[in-house]
Amino acid sequence: MAKKFQGPADRQLTVGEVAARSGVAVSALHFYETKGLIRSQRTAGNQRRYPRAVLRRVAVIKTAQRVGIPLAEIREALSGLPEDATPTTEDWRRLSTHWRGDLDDRIRRLTRLRDLLDLCIGCGCLSVGACPLCNPDDVLAGQGAGARLLDPD
């Protein structure tokens, strides 16, 4: 039986090669794999081998993490992409459009918190009844005395 020729574009990468080319630690690549974000194949000697397309996939993961997308959402988004093919510009456009609304909402909430924080700088205790961050409009007073679980939004 003839052995199939593997050109440079078909050659699979070691975990060290992926780490060096992507700027991601080997331990992070192993973590991504355990979380189902990337997948490797094993050699007869049980060494990991990755298709070259994993480099673009890792770039997408890193970019999404940099803007604060949780890994669970990244995994869900990547599940719609073929694992053995390089994500395309259109794939990235679809992913980024999906994440844009969440990022815009997060920016609005953080801007509001930042602006409210300016009102709190003077007291520093964050426990007064009128604190706009911890007890807006003194809503917790109606729930009785003692500590209360606050809604982070």
Backbone as CSV, one residue per row, in Angstrom:
resi,resn,N_x,N_y,N_z,CA_x,CA_y,CA_z,C_x,C_y,C_z
1,MET,0.845,-1.170,0.000,0.000,0.000,0.000,0.892,1.236,0.000
2,ALA,0.626,2.178,-0.882,1.445,3.387,-0.993,1.126,4.349,0.145
3,LYS,2.178,4.982,0.643,2.015,5.955,1.706,1.579,7.285,1.098
4,LYS,0.580,7.922,1.704,0.087,9.198,1.200,1.130,10.279,1.454
5,PHE,1.405,11.069,0.422,2.365,12.163,0.543,1.765,13.279,1.381
6,GLN,2.542,13.752,2.346,2.121,14.890,3.141,3.040,16.059,2.840
7,GLY,2.496,17.079,2.219,3.263,18.289,1.954,3.309,19.153,3.211
8,PRO,4.054,20.263,3.164,4.182,21.134,4.324,2.841,21.635,4.855
9,ALA,1.880,21.871,3.982,0.584,22.373,4.429,-0.230,21.296,5.141
10,ASP,0.071,20.018,4.874,-0.655,18.916,5.492,-0.026,18.456,6.799
11,ARG,1.231,18.813,7.024,1.954,18.329,8.192,1.298,18.839,9.469
12,GLN,1.122,17.939,10.409,0.543,18.330,11.677,1.623,18.898,12.589
13,LEU,1.214,19.735,13.519,2.136,20.441,14.402,2.176,19.799,15.783
14,THR,3.347,19.843,16.392,3.464,19.382,17.786,2.899,20.467,18.692
15,VAL,2.650,20.114,19.926,2.133,21.094,20.882,3.141,22.219,21.089
16,GLY,4.430,21.901,21.053,5.460,22.929,21.184,5.465,23.889,20.010
17,GLU,5.258,23.353,18.802,5.201,24.214,17.620,3.980,25.139,17.670
18,VAL,2.852,24.601,18.100,1.647,25.432,18.213,1.873,26.520,19.263
19,ALA,2.478,26.150,20.380,2.749,27.127,21.439,3.676,28.232,20.930
20,ALA,4.732,27.862,20.253,5.697,28.849,19.761,5.071,29.769,18.713
21,ARG,4.284,29.215,17.822,3.711,30.014,16.742,2.523,30.851,17.182
22,SER,1.805,30.413,18.226,0.604,31.137,18.659,0.872,32.075,19.833
23,GLY,2.005,31.865,20.520,2.285,32.677,21.699,1.496,32.238,22.920
24,VAL,0.955,31.036,22.881,0.162,30.490,23.981,0.972,29.379,24.638
25,ALA,0.984,29.349,25.956,1.739,28.332,26.685,1.199,26.936,26.391
26,VAL,2.077,25.969,26.449,1.676,24.567,26.249,0.565,24.201,27.228
27,SER,0.694,24.636,28.476,-0.339,24.319,29.479,-1.687,24.918,29.086
28,ALA,-1.681,26.105,28.473,-2.938,26.714,28.024,-3.547,25.902,26.877
29,LEU,-2.707,25.405,25.974,-3.214,24.570,24.890,-3.847,23.300,25.436
30,HIS,-3.208,22.686,26.422,-3.789,21.493,27.055,-5.125,21.851,27.709
31,PHE,-5.175,23.020,28.371,-6.411,23.472,29.003,-7.502,23.686,27.957
32,TYR,-7.168,24.367,26.856,-8.152,24.571,25.786,-8.687,23.235,25.284
33,GLU,-7.799,22.266,25.223,-8.215,20.948,24.742,-9.175,20.287,25.732
34,THR,-8.881,20.384,27.025,-9.785,19.783,28.020,-11.138,20.478,28.030
35,LYS,-11.175,21.744,27.645,-12.437,22.496,27.600,-13.173,22.346,26.276
36,GLY,-12.600,21.580,25.350,-13.256,21.328,24.073,-13.139,22.456,23.063
37,LEU,-12.176,23.347,23.255,-11.991,24.462,22.331,-11.148,24.064,21.123
38,ILE,-10.200,23.184,21.330,-9.356,22.657,20.256,-9.259,21.151,20.432
39,ARG,-8.793,20.494,19.381,-8.656,19.035,19.452,-7.357,18.616,18.781
40,SER,-6.736,17.602,19.358,-5.522,17.048,18.763,-5.760,15.583,18.438
41,GLN,-4.850,15.062,17.653,-4.817,13.623,17.417,-3.582,13.103,18.129
42,ARG,-3.565,11.828,18.429,-2.421,11.233,19.110,-1.646,10.346,18.157
43,THR,-0.317,10.413,18.287,0.548,9.540,17.496,0.574,8.173,18.157
44,ALA,1.256,7.231,17.523,1.417,5.897,18.112,2.140,5.991,19.453
45,GLY,2.986,7.000,19.619,3.694,7.219,20.883,2.920,8.092,21.854
46,ASN,1.620,8.351,21.588,0.712,9.112,22.433,1.094,10.599,22.529
47,GLN,1.741,11.123,21.507,2.058,12.553,21.481,0.966,13.300,20.726
48,ARG,0.670,14.500,21.189,-0.355,15.320,20.545,0.152,15.860,19.211
49,ARG,-0.756,15.861,18.226,-0.490,16.488,16.941,-1.721,17.297,16.572
50,TYR,-1.483,18.519,16.109,-2.563,19.440,15.784,-2.541,19.773,14.294
51,PRO,-3.715,19.907,13.685,-3.749,20.379,12.304,-3.337,21.855,12.280
52,ARG,-2.804,22.315,11.169,-2.355,23.712,11.073,-3.494,24.695,11.322
53,ALA,-4.731,24.283,11.018,-5.894,25.161,11.221,-6.074,25.547,12.682
54,VAL,-5.467,24.802,13.606,-5.614,25.117,15.023,-4.998,26.482,15.346
55,LEU,-4.021,26.925,14.552,-3.391,28.219,14.814,-4.404,29.354,14.712
56,ARG,-5.247,29.327,13.692,-6.274,30.366,13.550,-7.315,30.230,14.648
57,ARG,-7.643,28.996,14.996,-8.620,28.752,16.059,-8.103,29.317,17.392
58,VAL,-6.830,29.097,17.676,-6.224,29.636,18.900,-6.225,31.166,18.849
59,ALA,-5.980,31.740,17.685,-6.019,33.201,17.542,-7.417,33.739,17.847
60,VAL,-8.437,33.045,17.387,-9.819,33.446,17.676,-10.072,33.362,19.174
61,ILE,-9.624,32.287,19.815,-9.811,32.108,21.256,-9.130,33.243,22.017
62,LYS,-7.880,33.525,21.673,-7.127,34.578,22.362,-7.802,35.940,22.199
63,THR,-8.255,36.240,21.002,-8.906,37.522,20.755,-10.208,37.626,21.547
64,ALA,-10.995,36.570,21.534,-12.255,36.573,22.279,-11.998,36.718,23.784
65,GLN,-10.994,36.024,24.295,-10.663,36.154,25.711,-10.219,37.574,26.038
66,ARG,-9.449,38.168,25.159,-8.927,39.521,25.392,-10.057,40.529,25.567
67,VAL,-11.174,40.330,24.869,-12.296,41.253,25.015,-13.299,40.794,26.074
68,GLY,-12.961,39.720,26.780,-13.766,39.312,27.930,-14.849,38.297,27.667
69,ILE,-14.810,37.608,26.551,-15.814,36.576,26.273,-15.474,35.350,27.117
70,PRO,-16.428,34.847,27.898,-16.170,33.646,28.704,-15.883,32.423,27.825
71,LEU,-15.048,31.522,28.345,-14.663,30.327,27.579,-15.868,29.501,27.146
72,ALA,-16.894,29.424,27.981,-18.080,28.637,27.605,-18.732,29.209,26.347
73,GLU,-18.778,30.539,26.236,-19.345,31.161,25.041,-18.438,30.976,23.832
74,ILE,-17.139,31.007,24.066,-16.197,30.777,22.964,-16.363,29.358,22.448
75,ARG,-16.445,28.386,23.361,-16.621,26.987,22.953,-17.902,26.819,22.154
76,GLU,-18.984,27.443,22.619,-20.263,27.342,21.919,-20.158,27.921,20.511
77,ALA,-19.508,29.069,20.393,-19.362,29.707,19.085,-18.498,28.861,18.152
78,LEU,-17.405,28.306,18.684,-16.505,27.498,17.853,-17.128,26.168,17.451
79,SER,-18.116,25.717,18.203,-18.733,24.425,17.882,-19.421,24.453,16.519
80,GLY,-19.727,25.644,16.030,-20.348,25.765,14.718,-19.356,25.814,13.566
81,LEU,-18.069,25.743,13.881,-17.035,25.798,12.849,-16.415,24.414,12.657
82,PRO,-16.007,24.088,11.435,-15.332,22.800,11.233,-13.988,22.801,11.959
83,GLU,-13.680,21.706,12.646,-12.462,21.642,13.446,-11.200,21.489,12.609
84,ASP,-11.332,20.956,11.416,-10.139,20.689,10.617,-9.916,21.724,9.522
85,ALA,-10.641,22.837,9.597,-10.483,23.890,8.595,-10.188,25.216,9.288
86,THR,-9.458,26.065,8.612,-9.133,27.376,9.155,-10.377,28.256,9.137
87,PRO,-10.737,28.888,10.284,-11.874,29.817,10.269,-11.624,30.932,9.255
88,THR,-12.661,31.282,8.542,-12.560,32.285,7.492,-12.900,33.675,8.024
89,THR,-12.712,34.670,7.176,-13.108,36.035,7.529,-14.597,36.087,7.822
90,GLU,-15.379,35.374,7.046,-16.829,35.341,7.267,-17.158,34.669,8.604
91,ASP,-16.441,33.602,8.951,-16.642,32.962,10.253,-16.396,33.979,11.369
92,TRP,-15.277,34.721,11.270,-14.956,35.707,12.309,-16.020,36.802,12.355
93,ARG,-16.497,37.241,11.214,-17.533,38.278,11.178,-18.793,37.794,11.896
94,ARG,-19.161,36.552,11.665,-20.344,35.984,12.309,-20.145,35.905,13.827
95,LEU,-18.950,35.444,14.251,-18.671,35.340,15.689,-18.655,36.717,16.343
96,SER,-17.972,37.666,15.727,-17.851,38.990,16.340,-19.191,39.708,16.396
97,THR,-20.030,39.514,15.387,-21.369,40.111,15.408,-22.179,39.534,16.559
98,HIS,-22.051,38.248,16.765,-22.769,37.581,17.862,-22.335,38.145,19.215
99,TRP,-21.042,38.408,19.381,-20.522,38.881,20.661,-20.690,40.383,20.862
100,ARG,-20.889,41.125,19.799,-20.940,42.586,19.887,-22.018,43.091,20.849
101,GLY,-23.209,42.543,20.783,-24.300,42.989,21.662,-23.957,42.810,23.131
102,ASP,-23.377,41.672,23.465,-22.982,41.412,24.850,-21.907,42.408,25.291
103,LEU,-20.948,42.666,24.418,-19.886,43.616,24.758,-20.444,45.029,24.924
104,ASP,-21.350,45.436,24.043,-21.959,46.759,24.171,-22.706,46.881,25.495
105,ASP,-23.438,45.841,25.868,-24.166,45.847,27.144,-23.194,45.930,28.325
106,ARG,-22.120,45.168,28.254,-21.127,45.194,29.321,-20.469,46.572,29.434
107,ILE,-20.187,47.188,28.300,-19.597,48.536,28.302,-20.557,49.529,28.960
108,ARG,-21.860,49.442,28.633,-22.853,50.341,29.252,-22.885,50.157,30.764
109,ARG,-22.903,48.886,31.215,-22.947,48.620,32.667,-21.681,49.126,33.349
110,LEU,-20.519,48.880,32.747,-19.264,49.330,33.355,-19.171,50.853,33.381
111,THR,-19.647,51.507,32.329,-19.643,52.968,32.307,-20.543,53.506,33.421
112,ARG,-21.706,52.905,33.597,-22.619,53.321,34.675,-21.969,53.108,36.034
113,LEU,-21.344,51.967,36.233,-20.669,51.707,37.511,-19.536,52.700,37.752
114,ARG,-18.770,52.994,36.712,-17.687,53.961,36.842,-18.228,55.323,37.260
115,ASP,-19.315,55.747,36.623,-19.894,57.045,36.947,-20.465,57.064,38.360
116,LEU,-21.059,55.964,38.792,-21.575,55.894,40.162,-20.443,55.845,41.179
117,LEU,-19.351,55.231,40.799,-18.206,55.151,41.699,-17.688,56.545,42.057
118,ASP,-17.764,57.466,41.102,-17.343,58.835,41.386,-18.134,59.430,42.540
119,LEU,-19.404,59.057,42.687,-20.234,59.567,43.774,-19.835,58.978,45.116
120,CYS,-19.185,57.844,45.108,-18.862,57.122,46.327,-17.466,57.426,46.866
121,ILE,-16.623,58.028,46.095,-15.236,58.222,46.488,-15.136,58.940,47.832
122,GLY,-16.038,59.894,48.085,-15.963,60.685,49.317,-16.132,59.873,50.586
123,CYS,-17.104,58.955,50.629,-17.352,58.244,51.891,-16.455,57.023,52.047
124,GLY,-16.258,56.285,51.010,-15.375,55.130,51.064,-15.922,53.911,51.774
125,CYS,-17.034,54.041,52.492,-17.505,52.889,53.283,-18.429,51.966,52.501
126,LEU,-19.100,52.479,51.510,-20.019,51.688,50.676,-21.136,51.013,51.475
127,SER,-21.410,51.506,52.686,-22.450,50.852,53.476,-23.572,51.799,53.882
128,VAL,-23.528,53.036,53.460,-24.584,53.976,53.833,-25.859,53.658,53.077
129,GLY,-26.981,54.032,53.639,-28.273,53.726,53.039,-28.466,54.302,51.654
130,ALA,-27.783,55.364,51.333,-27.976,56.013,50.042,-26.901,55.656,49.025
131,CYS,-26.105,54.635,49.280,-25.017,54.296,48.365,-25.577,53.870,47.011
132,PRO,-25.224,54.599,45.939,-25.760,54.251,44.624,-25.191,52.949,44.050
133,LEU,-24.112,52.436,44.614,-23.543,51.190,44.116,-24.088,49.974,44.846
134,CYS,-24.063,50.006,46.165,-24.461,48.825,46.932,-25.935,48.797,47.310
135,ASN,-26.568,49.950,47.374,-27.963,49.976,47.816,-28.704,51.119,47.122
136,PRO,-28.848,51.042,45.797,-29.519,52.138,45.090,-30.947,52.316,45.591
137,ASP,-31.307,53.574,45.851,-32.642,53.946,46.327,-33.013,53.229,47.629
138,ASP,-32.018,52.783,48.390,-32.219,52.113,49.685,-33.207,50.947,49.580
139,VAL,-33.137,50.187,48.490,-34.065,49.074,48.265,-33.903,47.953,49.286
140,LEU,-32.720,47.824,49.869,-32.505,46.732,50.827,-33.174,46.987,52.166
141,ALA,-33.508,48.223,52.476,-34.141,48.533,53.754,-35.464,47.785,53.892
142,GLY,-36.170,47.616,52.810,-37.450,46.913,52.839,-37.323,45.420,53.069
143,GLN,-36.120,44.876,52.998,-35.911,43.440,53.177,-35.504,43.084,54.602
144,GLY,-35.459,44.065,55.488,-35.128,43.797,56.880,-33.674,44.061,57.189
145,ALA,-33.328,43.846,58.456,-31.967,44.113,58.920,-31.018,42.990,58.501
146,GLY,-29.731,43.283,58.526,-28.717,42.269,58.239,-28.247,42.311,56.806
147,ALA,-27.259,41.473,56.520,-26.661,41.431,55.182,-27.662,40.890,54.171
148,ARG,-27.578,41.414,52.970,-28.468,40.988,51.893,-27.648,40.646,50.662
149,LEU,-28.152,39.700,49.892,-27.508,39.335,48.625,-27.835,40.424,47.618
150,LEU,-26.786,41.004,47.040,-26.975,42.092,46.089,-26.930,41.567,44.667
151,ASP,-27.783,42.123,43.821,-27.767,41.798,42.395,-26.593,42.543,41.779
152,PRO,-25.623,41.828,41.121,-24.457,42.506,40.570,-24.786,43.468,39.428
153,ASP,-25.964,43.373,38.859,-26.344,44.297,37.781,-26.878,45.565,38.375
